[in-house]
Short mmCIF file of N, CA and C in Angstrom, two decimals:
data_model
loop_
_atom_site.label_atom_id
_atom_site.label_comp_id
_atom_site.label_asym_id
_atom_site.label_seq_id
_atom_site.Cartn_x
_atom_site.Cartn_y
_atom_site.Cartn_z
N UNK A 27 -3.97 -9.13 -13.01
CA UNK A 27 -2.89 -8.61 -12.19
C UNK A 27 -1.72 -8.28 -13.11
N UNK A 28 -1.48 -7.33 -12.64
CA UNK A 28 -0.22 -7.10 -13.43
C UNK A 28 0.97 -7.86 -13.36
N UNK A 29 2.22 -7.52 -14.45
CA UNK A 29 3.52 -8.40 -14.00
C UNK A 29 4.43 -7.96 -12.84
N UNK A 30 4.71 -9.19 -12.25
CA UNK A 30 5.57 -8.61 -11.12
C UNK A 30 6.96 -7.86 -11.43
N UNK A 31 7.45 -6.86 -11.07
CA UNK A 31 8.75 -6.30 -11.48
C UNK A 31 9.78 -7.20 -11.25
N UNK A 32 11.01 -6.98 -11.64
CA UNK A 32 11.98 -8.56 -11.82
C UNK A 32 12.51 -8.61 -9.97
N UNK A 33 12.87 -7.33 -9.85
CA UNK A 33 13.22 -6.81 -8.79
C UNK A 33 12.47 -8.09 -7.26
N UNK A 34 11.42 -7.51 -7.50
CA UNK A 34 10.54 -9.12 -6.30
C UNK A 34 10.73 -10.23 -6.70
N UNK A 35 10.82 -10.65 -8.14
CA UNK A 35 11.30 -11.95 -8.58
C UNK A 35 12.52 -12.48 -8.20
N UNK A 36 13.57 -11.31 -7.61
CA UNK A 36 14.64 -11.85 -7.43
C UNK A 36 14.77 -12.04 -5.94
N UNK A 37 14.13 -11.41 -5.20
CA UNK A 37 13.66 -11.39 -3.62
C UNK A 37 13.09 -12.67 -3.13
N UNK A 38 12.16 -13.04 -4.32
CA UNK A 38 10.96 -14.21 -4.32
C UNK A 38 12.12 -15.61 -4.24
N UNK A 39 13.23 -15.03 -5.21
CA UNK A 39 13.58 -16.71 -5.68
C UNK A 39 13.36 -17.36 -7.18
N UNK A 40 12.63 -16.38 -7.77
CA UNK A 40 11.83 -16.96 -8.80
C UNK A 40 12.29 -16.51 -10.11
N UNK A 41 13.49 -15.79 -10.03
CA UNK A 41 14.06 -15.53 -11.45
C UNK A 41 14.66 -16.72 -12.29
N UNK A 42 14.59 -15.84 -13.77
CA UNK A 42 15.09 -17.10 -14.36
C UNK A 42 15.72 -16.53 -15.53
N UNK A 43 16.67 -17.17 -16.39
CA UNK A 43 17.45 -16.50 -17.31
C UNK A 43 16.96 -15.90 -18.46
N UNK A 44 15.26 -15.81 -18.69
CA UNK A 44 14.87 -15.38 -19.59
C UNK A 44 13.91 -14.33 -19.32
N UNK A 45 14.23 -13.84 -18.08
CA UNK A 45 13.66 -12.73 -17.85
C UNK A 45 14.33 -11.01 -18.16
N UNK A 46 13.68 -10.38 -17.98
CA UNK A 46 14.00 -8.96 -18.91
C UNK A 46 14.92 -8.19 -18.10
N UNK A 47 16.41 -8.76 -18.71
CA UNK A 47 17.97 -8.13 -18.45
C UNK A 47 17.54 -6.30 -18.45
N UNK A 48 16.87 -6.03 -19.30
CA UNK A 48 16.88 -4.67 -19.59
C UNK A 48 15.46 -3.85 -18.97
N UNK A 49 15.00 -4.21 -17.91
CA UNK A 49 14.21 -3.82 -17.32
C UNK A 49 14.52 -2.09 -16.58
N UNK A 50 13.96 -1.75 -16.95
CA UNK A 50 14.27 -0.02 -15.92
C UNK A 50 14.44 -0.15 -14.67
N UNK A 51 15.63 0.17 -14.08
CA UNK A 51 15.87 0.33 -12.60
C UNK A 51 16.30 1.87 -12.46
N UNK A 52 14.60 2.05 -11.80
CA UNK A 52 14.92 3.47 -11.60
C UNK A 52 15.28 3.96 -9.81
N UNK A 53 16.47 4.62 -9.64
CA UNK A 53 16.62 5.04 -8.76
C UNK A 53 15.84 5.08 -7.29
N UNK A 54 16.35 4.41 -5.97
CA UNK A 54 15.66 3.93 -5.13
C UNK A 54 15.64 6.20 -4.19
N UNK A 55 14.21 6.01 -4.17
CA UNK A 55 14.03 7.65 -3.20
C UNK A 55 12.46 7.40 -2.66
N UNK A 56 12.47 8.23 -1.61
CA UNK A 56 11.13 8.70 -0.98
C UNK A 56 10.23 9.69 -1.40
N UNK A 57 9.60 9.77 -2.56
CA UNK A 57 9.20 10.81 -3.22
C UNK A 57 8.32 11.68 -2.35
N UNK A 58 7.77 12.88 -2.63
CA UNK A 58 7.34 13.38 -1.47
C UNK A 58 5.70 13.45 -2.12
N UNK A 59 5.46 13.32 -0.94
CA UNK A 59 3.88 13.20 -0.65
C UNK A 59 2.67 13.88 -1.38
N UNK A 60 1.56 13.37 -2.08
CA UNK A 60 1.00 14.98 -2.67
C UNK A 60 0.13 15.60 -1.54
N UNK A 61 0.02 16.40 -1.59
CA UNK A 61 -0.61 17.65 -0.57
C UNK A 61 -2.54 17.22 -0.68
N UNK A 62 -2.71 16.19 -1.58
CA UNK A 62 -4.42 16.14 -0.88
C UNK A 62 -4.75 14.63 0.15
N UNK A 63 -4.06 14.38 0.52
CA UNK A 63 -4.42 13.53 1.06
C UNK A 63 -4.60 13.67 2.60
N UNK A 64 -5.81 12.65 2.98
CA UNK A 64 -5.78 13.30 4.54
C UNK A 64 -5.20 12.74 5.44
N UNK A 65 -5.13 13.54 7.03
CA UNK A 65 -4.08 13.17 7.95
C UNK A 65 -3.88 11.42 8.05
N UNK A 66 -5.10 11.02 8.30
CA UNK A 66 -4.82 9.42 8.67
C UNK A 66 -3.49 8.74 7.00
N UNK A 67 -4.15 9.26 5.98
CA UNK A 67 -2.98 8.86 4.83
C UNK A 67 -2.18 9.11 4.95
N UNK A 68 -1.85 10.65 5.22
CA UNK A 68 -0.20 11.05 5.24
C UNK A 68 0.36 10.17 6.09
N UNK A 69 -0.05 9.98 7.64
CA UNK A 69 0.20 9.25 8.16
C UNK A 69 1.21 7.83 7.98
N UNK A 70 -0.34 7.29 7.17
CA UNK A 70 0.14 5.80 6.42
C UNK A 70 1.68 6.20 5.63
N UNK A 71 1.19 7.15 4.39
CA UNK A 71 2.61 7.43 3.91
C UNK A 71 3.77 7.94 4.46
N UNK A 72 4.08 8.48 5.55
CA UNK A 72 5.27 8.32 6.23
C UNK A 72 5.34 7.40 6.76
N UNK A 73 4.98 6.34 7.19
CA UNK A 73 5.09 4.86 7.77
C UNK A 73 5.76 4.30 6.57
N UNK A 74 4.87 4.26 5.89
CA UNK A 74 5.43 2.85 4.38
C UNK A 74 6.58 3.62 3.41
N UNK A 75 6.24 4.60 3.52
CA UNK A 75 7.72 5.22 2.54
C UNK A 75 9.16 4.42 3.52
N UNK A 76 9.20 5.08 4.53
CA UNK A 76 10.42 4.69 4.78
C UNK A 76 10.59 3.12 5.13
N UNK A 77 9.75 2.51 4.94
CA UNK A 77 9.76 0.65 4.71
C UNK A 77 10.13 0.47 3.57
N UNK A 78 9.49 0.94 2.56
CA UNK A 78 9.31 0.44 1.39
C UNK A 78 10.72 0.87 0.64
N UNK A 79 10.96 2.16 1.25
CA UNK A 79 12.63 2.58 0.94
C UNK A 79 13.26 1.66 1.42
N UNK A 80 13.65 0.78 2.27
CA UNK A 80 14.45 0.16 3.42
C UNK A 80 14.43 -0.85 2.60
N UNK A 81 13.57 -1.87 1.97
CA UNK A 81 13.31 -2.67 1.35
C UNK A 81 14.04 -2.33 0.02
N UNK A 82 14.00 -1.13 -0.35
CA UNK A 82 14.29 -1.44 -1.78
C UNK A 82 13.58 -1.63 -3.29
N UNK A 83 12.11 -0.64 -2.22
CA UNK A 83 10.90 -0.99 -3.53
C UNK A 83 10.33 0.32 -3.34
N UNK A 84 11.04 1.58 -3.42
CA UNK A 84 10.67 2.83 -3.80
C UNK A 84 11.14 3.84 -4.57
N UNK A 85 10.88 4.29 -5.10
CA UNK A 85 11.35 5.51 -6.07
C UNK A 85 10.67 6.71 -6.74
N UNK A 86 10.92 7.75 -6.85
CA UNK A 86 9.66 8.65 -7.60
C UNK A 86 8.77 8.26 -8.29
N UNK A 87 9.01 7.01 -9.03
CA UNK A 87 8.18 6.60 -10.09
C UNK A 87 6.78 5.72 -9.23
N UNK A 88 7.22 5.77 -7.98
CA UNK A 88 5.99 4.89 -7.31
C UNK A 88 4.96 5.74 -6.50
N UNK A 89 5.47 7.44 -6.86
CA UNK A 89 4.50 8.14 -6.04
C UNK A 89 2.95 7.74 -6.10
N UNK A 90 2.55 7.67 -7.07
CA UNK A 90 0.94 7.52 -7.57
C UNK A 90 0.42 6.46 -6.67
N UNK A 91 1.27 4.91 -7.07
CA UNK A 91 0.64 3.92 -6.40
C UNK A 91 0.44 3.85 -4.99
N UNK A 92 1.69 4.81 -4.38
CA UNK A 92 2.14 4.52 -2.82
C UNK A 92 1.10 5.31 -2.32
N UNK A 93 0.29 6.48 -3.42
CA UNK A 93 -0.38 7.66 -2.80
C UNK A 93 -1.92 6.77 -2.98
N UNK A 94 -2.14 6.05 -3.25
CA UNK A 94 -3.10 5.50 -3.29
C UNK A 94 -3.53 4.46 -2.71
N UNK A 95 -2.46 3.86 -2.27
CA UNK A 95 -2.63 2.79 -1.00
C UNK A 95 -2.58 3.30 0.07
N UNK A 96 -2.23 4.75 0.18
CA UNK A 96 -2.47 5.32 1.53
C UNK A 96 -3.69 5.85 1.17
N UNK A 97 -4.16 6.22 0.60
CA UNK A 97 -5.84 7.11 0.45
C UNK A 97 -6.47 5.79 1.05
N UNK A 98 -6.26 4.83 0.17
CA UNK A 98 -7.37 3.99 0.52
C UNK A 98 -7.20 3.41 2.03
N UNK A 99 -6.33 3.49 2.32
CA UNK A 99 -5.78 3.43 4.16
C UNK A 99 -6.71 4.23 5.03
N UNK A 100 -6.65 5.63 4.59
CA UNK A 100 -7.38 6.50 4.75
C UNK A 100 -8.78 6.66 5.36
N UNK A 101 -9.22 6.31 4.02
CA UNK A 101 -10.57 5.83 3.51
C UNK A 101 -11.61 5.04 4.72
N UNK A 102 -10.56 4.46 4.66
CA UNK A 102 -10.97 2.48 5.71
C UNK A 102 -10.58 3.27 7.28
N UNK A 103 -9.70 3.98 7.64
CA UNK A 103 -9.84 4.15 9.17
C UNK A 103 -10.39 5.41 9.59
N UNK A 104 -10.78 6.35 8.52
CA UNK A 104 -11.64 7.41 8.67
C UNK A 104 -12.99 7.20 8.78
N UNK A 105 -13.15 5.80 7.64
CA UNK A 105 -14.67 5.45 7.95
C UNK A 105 -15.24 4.33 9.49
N UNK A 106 -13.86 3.55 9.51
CA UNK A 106 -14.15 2.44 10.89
C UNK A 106 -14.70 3.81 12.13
N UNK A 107 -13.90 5.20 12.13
CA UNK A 107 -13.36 5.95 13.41
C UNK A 107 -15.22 6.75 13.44
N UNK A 108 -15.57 6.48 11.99
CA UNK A 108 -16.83 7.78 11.52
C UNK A 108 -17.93 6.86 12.49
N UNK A 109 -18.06 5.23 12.29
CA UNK A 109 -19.29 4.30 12.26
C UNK A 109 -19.17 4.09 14.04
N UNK A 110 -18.13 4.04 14.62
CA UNK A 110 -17.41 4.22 15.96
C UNK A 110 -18.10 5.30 16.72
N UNK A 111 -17.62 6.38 16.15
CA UNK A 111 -18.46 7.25 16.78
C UNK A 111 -19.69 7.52 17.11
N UNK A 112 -20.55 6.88 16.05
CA UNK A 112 -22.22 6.72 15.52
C UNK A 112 -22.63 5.13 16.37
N UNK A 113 -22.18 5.10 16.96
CA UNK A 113 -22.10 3.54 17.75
C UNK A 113 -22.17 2.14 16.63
N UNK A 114 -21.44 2.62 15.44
CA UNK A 114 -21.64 1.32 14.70
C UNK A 114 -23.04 1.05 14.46
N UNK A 115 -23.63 1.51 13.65
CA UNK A 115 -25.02 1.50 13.39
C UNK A 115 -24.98 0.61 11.76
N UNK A 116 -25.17 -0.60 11.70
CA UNK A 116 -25.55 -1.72 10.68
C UNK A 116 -26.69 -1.29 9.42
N UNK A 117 -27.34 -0.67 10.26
CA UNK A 117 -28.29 -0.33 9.19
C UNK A 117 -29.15 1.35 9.22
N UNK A 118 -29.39 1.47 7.95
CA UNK A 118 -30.05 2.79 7.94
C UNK A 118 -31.54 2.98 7.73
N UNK A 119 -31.95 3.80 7.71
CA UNK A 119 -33.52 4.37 7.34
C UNK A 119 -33.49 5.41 6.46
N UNK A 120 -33.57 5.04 4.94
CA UNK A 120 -33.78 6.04 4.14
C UNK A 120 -35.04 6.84 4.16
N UNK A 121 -35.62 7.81 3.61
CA UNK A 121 -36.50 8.63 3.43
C UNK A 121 -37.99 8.16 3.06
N UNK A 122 -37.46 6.78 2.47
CA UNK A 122 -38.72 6.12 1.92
C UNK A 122 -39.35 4.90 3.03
N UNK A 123 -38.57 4.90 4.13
CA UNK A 123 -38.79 4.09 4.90
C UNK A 123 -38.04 2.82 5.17
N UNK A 124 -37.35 2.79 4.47
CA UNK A 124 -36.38 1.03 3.68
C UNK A 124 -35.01 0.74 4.63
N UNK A 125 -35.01 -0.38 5.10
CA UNK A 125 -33.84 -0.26 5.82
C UNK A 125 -32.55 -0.35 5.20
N UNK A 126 -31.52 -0.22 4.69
CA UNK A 126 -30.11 -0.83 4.08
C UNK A 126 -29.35 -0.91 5.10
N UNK A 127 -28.00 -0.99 4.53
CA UNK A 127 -27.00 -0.72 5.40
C UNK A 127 -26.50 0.39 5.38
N UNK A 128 -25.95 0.50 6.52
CA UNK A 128 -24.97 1.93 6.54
C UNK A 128 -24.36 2.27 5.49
N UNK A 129 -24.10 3.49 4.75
CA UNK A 129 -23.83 3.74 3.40
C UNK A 129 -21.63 3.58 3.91
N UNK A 130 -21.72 4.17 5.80
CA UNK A 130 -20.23 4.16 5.70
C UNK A 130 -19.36 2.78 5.74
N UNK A 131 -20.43 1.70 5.41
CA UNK A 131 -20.45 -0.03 6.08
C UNK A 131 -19.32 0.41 4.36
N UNK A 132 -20.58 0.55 3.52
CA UNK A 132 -19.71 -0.26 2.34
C UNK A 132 -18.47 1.23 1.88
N UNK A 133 -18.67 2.19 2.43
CA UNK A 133 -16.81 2.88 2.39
C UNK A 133 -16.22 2.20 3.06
N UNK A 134 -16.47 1.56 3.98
CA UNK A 134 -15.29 0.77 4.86
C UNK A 134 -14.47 0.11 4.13
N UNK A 135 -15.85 -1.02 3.40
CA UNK A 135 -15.51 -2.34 3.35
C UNK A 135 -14.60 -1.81 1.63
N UNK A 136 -15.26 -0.94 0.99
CA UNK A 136 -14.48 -1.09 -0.44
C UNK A 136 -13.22 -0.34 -0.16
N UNK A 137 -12.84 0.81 1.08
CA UNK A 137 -11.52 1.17 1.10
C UNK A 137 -10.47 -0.27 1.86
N UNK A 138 -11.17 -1.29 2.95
CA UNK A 138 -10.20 -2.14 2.98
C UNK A 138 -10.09 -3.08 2.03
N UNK A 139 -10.82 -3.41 0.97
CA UNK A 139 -10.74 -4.18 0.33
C UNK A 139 -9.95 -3.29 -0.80
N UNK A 140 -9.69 -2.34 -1.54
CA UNK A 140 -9.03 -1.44 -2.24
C UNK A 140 -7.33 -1.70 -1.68
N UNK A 141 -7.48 -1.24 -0.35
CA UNK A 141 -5.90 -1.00 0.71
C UNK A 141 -5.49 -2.19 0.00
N UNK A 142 -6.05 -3.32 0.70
CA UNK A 142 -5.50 -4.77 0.18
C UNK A 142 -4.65 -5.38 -0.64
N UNK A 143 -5.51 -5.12 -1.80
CA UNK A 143 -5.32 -5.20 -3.11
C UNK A 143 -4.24 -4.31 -3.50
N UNK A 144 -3.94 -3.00 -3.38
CA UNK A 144 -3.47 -2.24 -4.02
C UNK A 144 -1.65 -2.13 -2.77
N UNK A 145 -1.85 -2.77 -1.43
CA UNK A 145 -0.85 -2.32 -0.97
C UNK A 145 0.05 -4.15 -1.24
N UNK A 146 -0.56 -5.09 -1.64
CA UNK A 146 0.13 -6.44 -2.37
C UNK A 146 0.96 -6.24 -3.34
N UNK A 147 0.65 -4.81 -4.20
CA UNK A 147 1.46 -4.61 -5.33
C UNK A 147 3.22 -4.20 -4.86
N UNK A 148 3.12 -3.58 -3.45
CA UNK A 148 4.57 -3.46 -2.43
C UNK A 148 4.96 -4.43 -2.11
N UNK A 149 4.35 -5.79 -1.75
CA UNK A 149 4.41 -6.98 -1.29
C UNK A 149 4.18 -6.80 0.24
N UNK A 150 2.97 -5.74 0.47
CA UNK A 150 2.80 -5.25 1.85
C UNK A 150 1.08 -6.45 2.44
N UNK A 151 1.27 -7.51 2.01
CA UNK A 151 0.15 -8.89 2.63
C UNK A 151 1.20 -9.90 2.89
N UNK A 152 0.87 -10.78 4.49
CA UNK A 152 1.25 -12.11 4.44
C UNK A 152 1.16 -12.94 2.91
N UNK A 153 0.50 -12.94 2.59
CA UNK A 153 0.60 -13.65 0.87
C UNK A 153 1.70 -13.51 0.09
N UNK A 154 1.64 -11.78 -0.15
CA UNK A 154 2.09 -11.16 -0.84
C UNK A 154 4.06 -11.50 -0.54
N UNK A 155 3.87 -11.40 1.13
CA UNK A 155 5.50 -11.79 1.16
C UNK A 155 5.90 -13.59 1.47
N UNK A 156 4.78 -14.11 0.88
CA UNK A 156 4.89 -15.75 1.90
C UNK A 156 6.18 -16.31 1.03
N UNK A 157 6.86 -15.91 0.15
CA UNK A 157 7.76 -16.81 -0.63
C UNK A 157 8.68 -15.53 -1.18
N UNK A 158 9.13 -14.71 0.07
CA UNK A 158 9.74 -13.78 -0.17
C UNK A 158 11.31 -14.29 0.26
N UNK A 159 12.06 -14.28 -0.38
CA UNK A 159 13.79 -14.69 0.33
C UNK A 159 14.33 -13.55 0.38
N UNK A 160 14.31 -12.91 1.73
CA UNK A 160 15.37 -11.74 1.84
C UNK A 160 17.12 -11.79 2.30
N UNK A 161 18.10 -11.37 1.23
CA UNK A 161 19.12 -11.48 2.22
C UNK A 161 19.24 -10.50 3.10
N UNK A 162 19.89 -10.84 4.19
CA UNK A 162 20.13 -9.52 5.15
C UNK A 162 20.78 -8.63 4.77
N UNK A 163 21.63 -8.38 3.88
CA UNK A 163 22.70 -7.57 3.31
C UNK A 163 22.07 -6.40 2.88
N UNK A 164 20.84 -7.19 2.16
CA UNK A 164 19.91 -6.59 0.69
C UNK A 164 19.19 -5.60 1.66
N UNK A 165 19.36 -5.37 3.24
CA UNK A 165 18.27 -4.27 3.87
C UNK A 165 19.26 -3.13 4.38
N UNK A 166 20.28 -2.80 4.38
CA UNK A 166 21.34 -2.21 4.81
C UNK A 166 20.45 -0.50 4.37
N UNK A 167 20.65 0.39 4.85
CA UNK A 167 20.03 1.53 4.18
C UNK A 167 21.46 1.88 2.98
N UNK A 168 20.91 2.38 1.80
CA UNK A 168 21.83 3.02 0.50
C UNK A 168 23.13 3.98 1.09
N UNK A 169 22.14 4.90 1.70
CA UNK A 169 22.76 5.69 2.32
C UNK A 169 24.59 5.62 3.33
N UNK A 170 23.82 4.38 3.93
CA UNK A 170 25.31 3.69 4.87
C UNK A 170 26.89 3.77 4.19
N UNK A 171 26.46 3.33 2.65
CA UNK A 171 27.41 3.23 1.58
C UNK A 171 28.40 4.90 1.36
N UNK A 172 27.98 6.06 1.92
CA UNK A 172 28.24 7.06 1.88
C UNK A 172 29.28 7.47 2.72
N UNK A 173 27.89 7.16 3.92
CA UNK A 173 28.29 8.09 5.75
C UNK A 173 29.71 6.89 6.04
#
């Protein structure tokens, strides 16, 4: 796993004086979306952008990751909506006669297990936020500071 940015460390509670003063704080924005992703993602990504802005854990520099926890969002309710339709069928019949499983069982299972994993790096799991200290102040939108 990678290191946590200081930024959640200080949310968490868990900073400490020897952590990295000179860390990049790059500018909090909603970067915009890339154009291949499909409807159920975009979706996801207009949902979590403007959370993850609100919070205080977005910026251009997070397009990639944010675009990828929505694919894999994607992924997982395009395939639940695909196996749904097919009445949820457990297992298949290949050509050779052999039963497996549904080939869309394991897109399911590796896009929610992907989402998971990859949307913890936002601190978007019960886990992920269980030892989160937010002040209330700290959610104010940036913007307010303007208008």
């Amino acid at each position: 796993m990678p290191r946590k940015p200081t930024h959640l460390r200080v949310i968490e509670g868990t900073t400490h004086k020897n952590r990295n003063p000179y860390e990049p704080k790059p500018e909090l924005a909603i970067p915009e979306p890339p154009t291949h992703m499909s409807r159920t993602a975009r979706a996801e990504w207009d949902r979590l952008s403007v959370v993850l802005f609100r919070l205080g854990l977005l910026t251009h520099l997070d397009r990639g990751a944010l675009a990828a926890v929505c694919s894999a969002y994607g992924r997982w309710v395009d395939a639940e909506e695909a196996l749904e339709k097919m009445g949820r069928p457990l297992l298949y019949k290949t050509t050779n006669g052999n039963w497996i499983q549904h080939p869309l069982i394991g897109t399911a299972n590796r896009a929610a297990y992907q989402y998971v994993h990859l949307a913890a790096e936002f601190g978007l799991s019960p886990s992920a936020r269980a030892n989160i200290r937010v002040n209330p102040d700290d959610n104010q939108d940036p913007a307010k500071a303007y208008f």
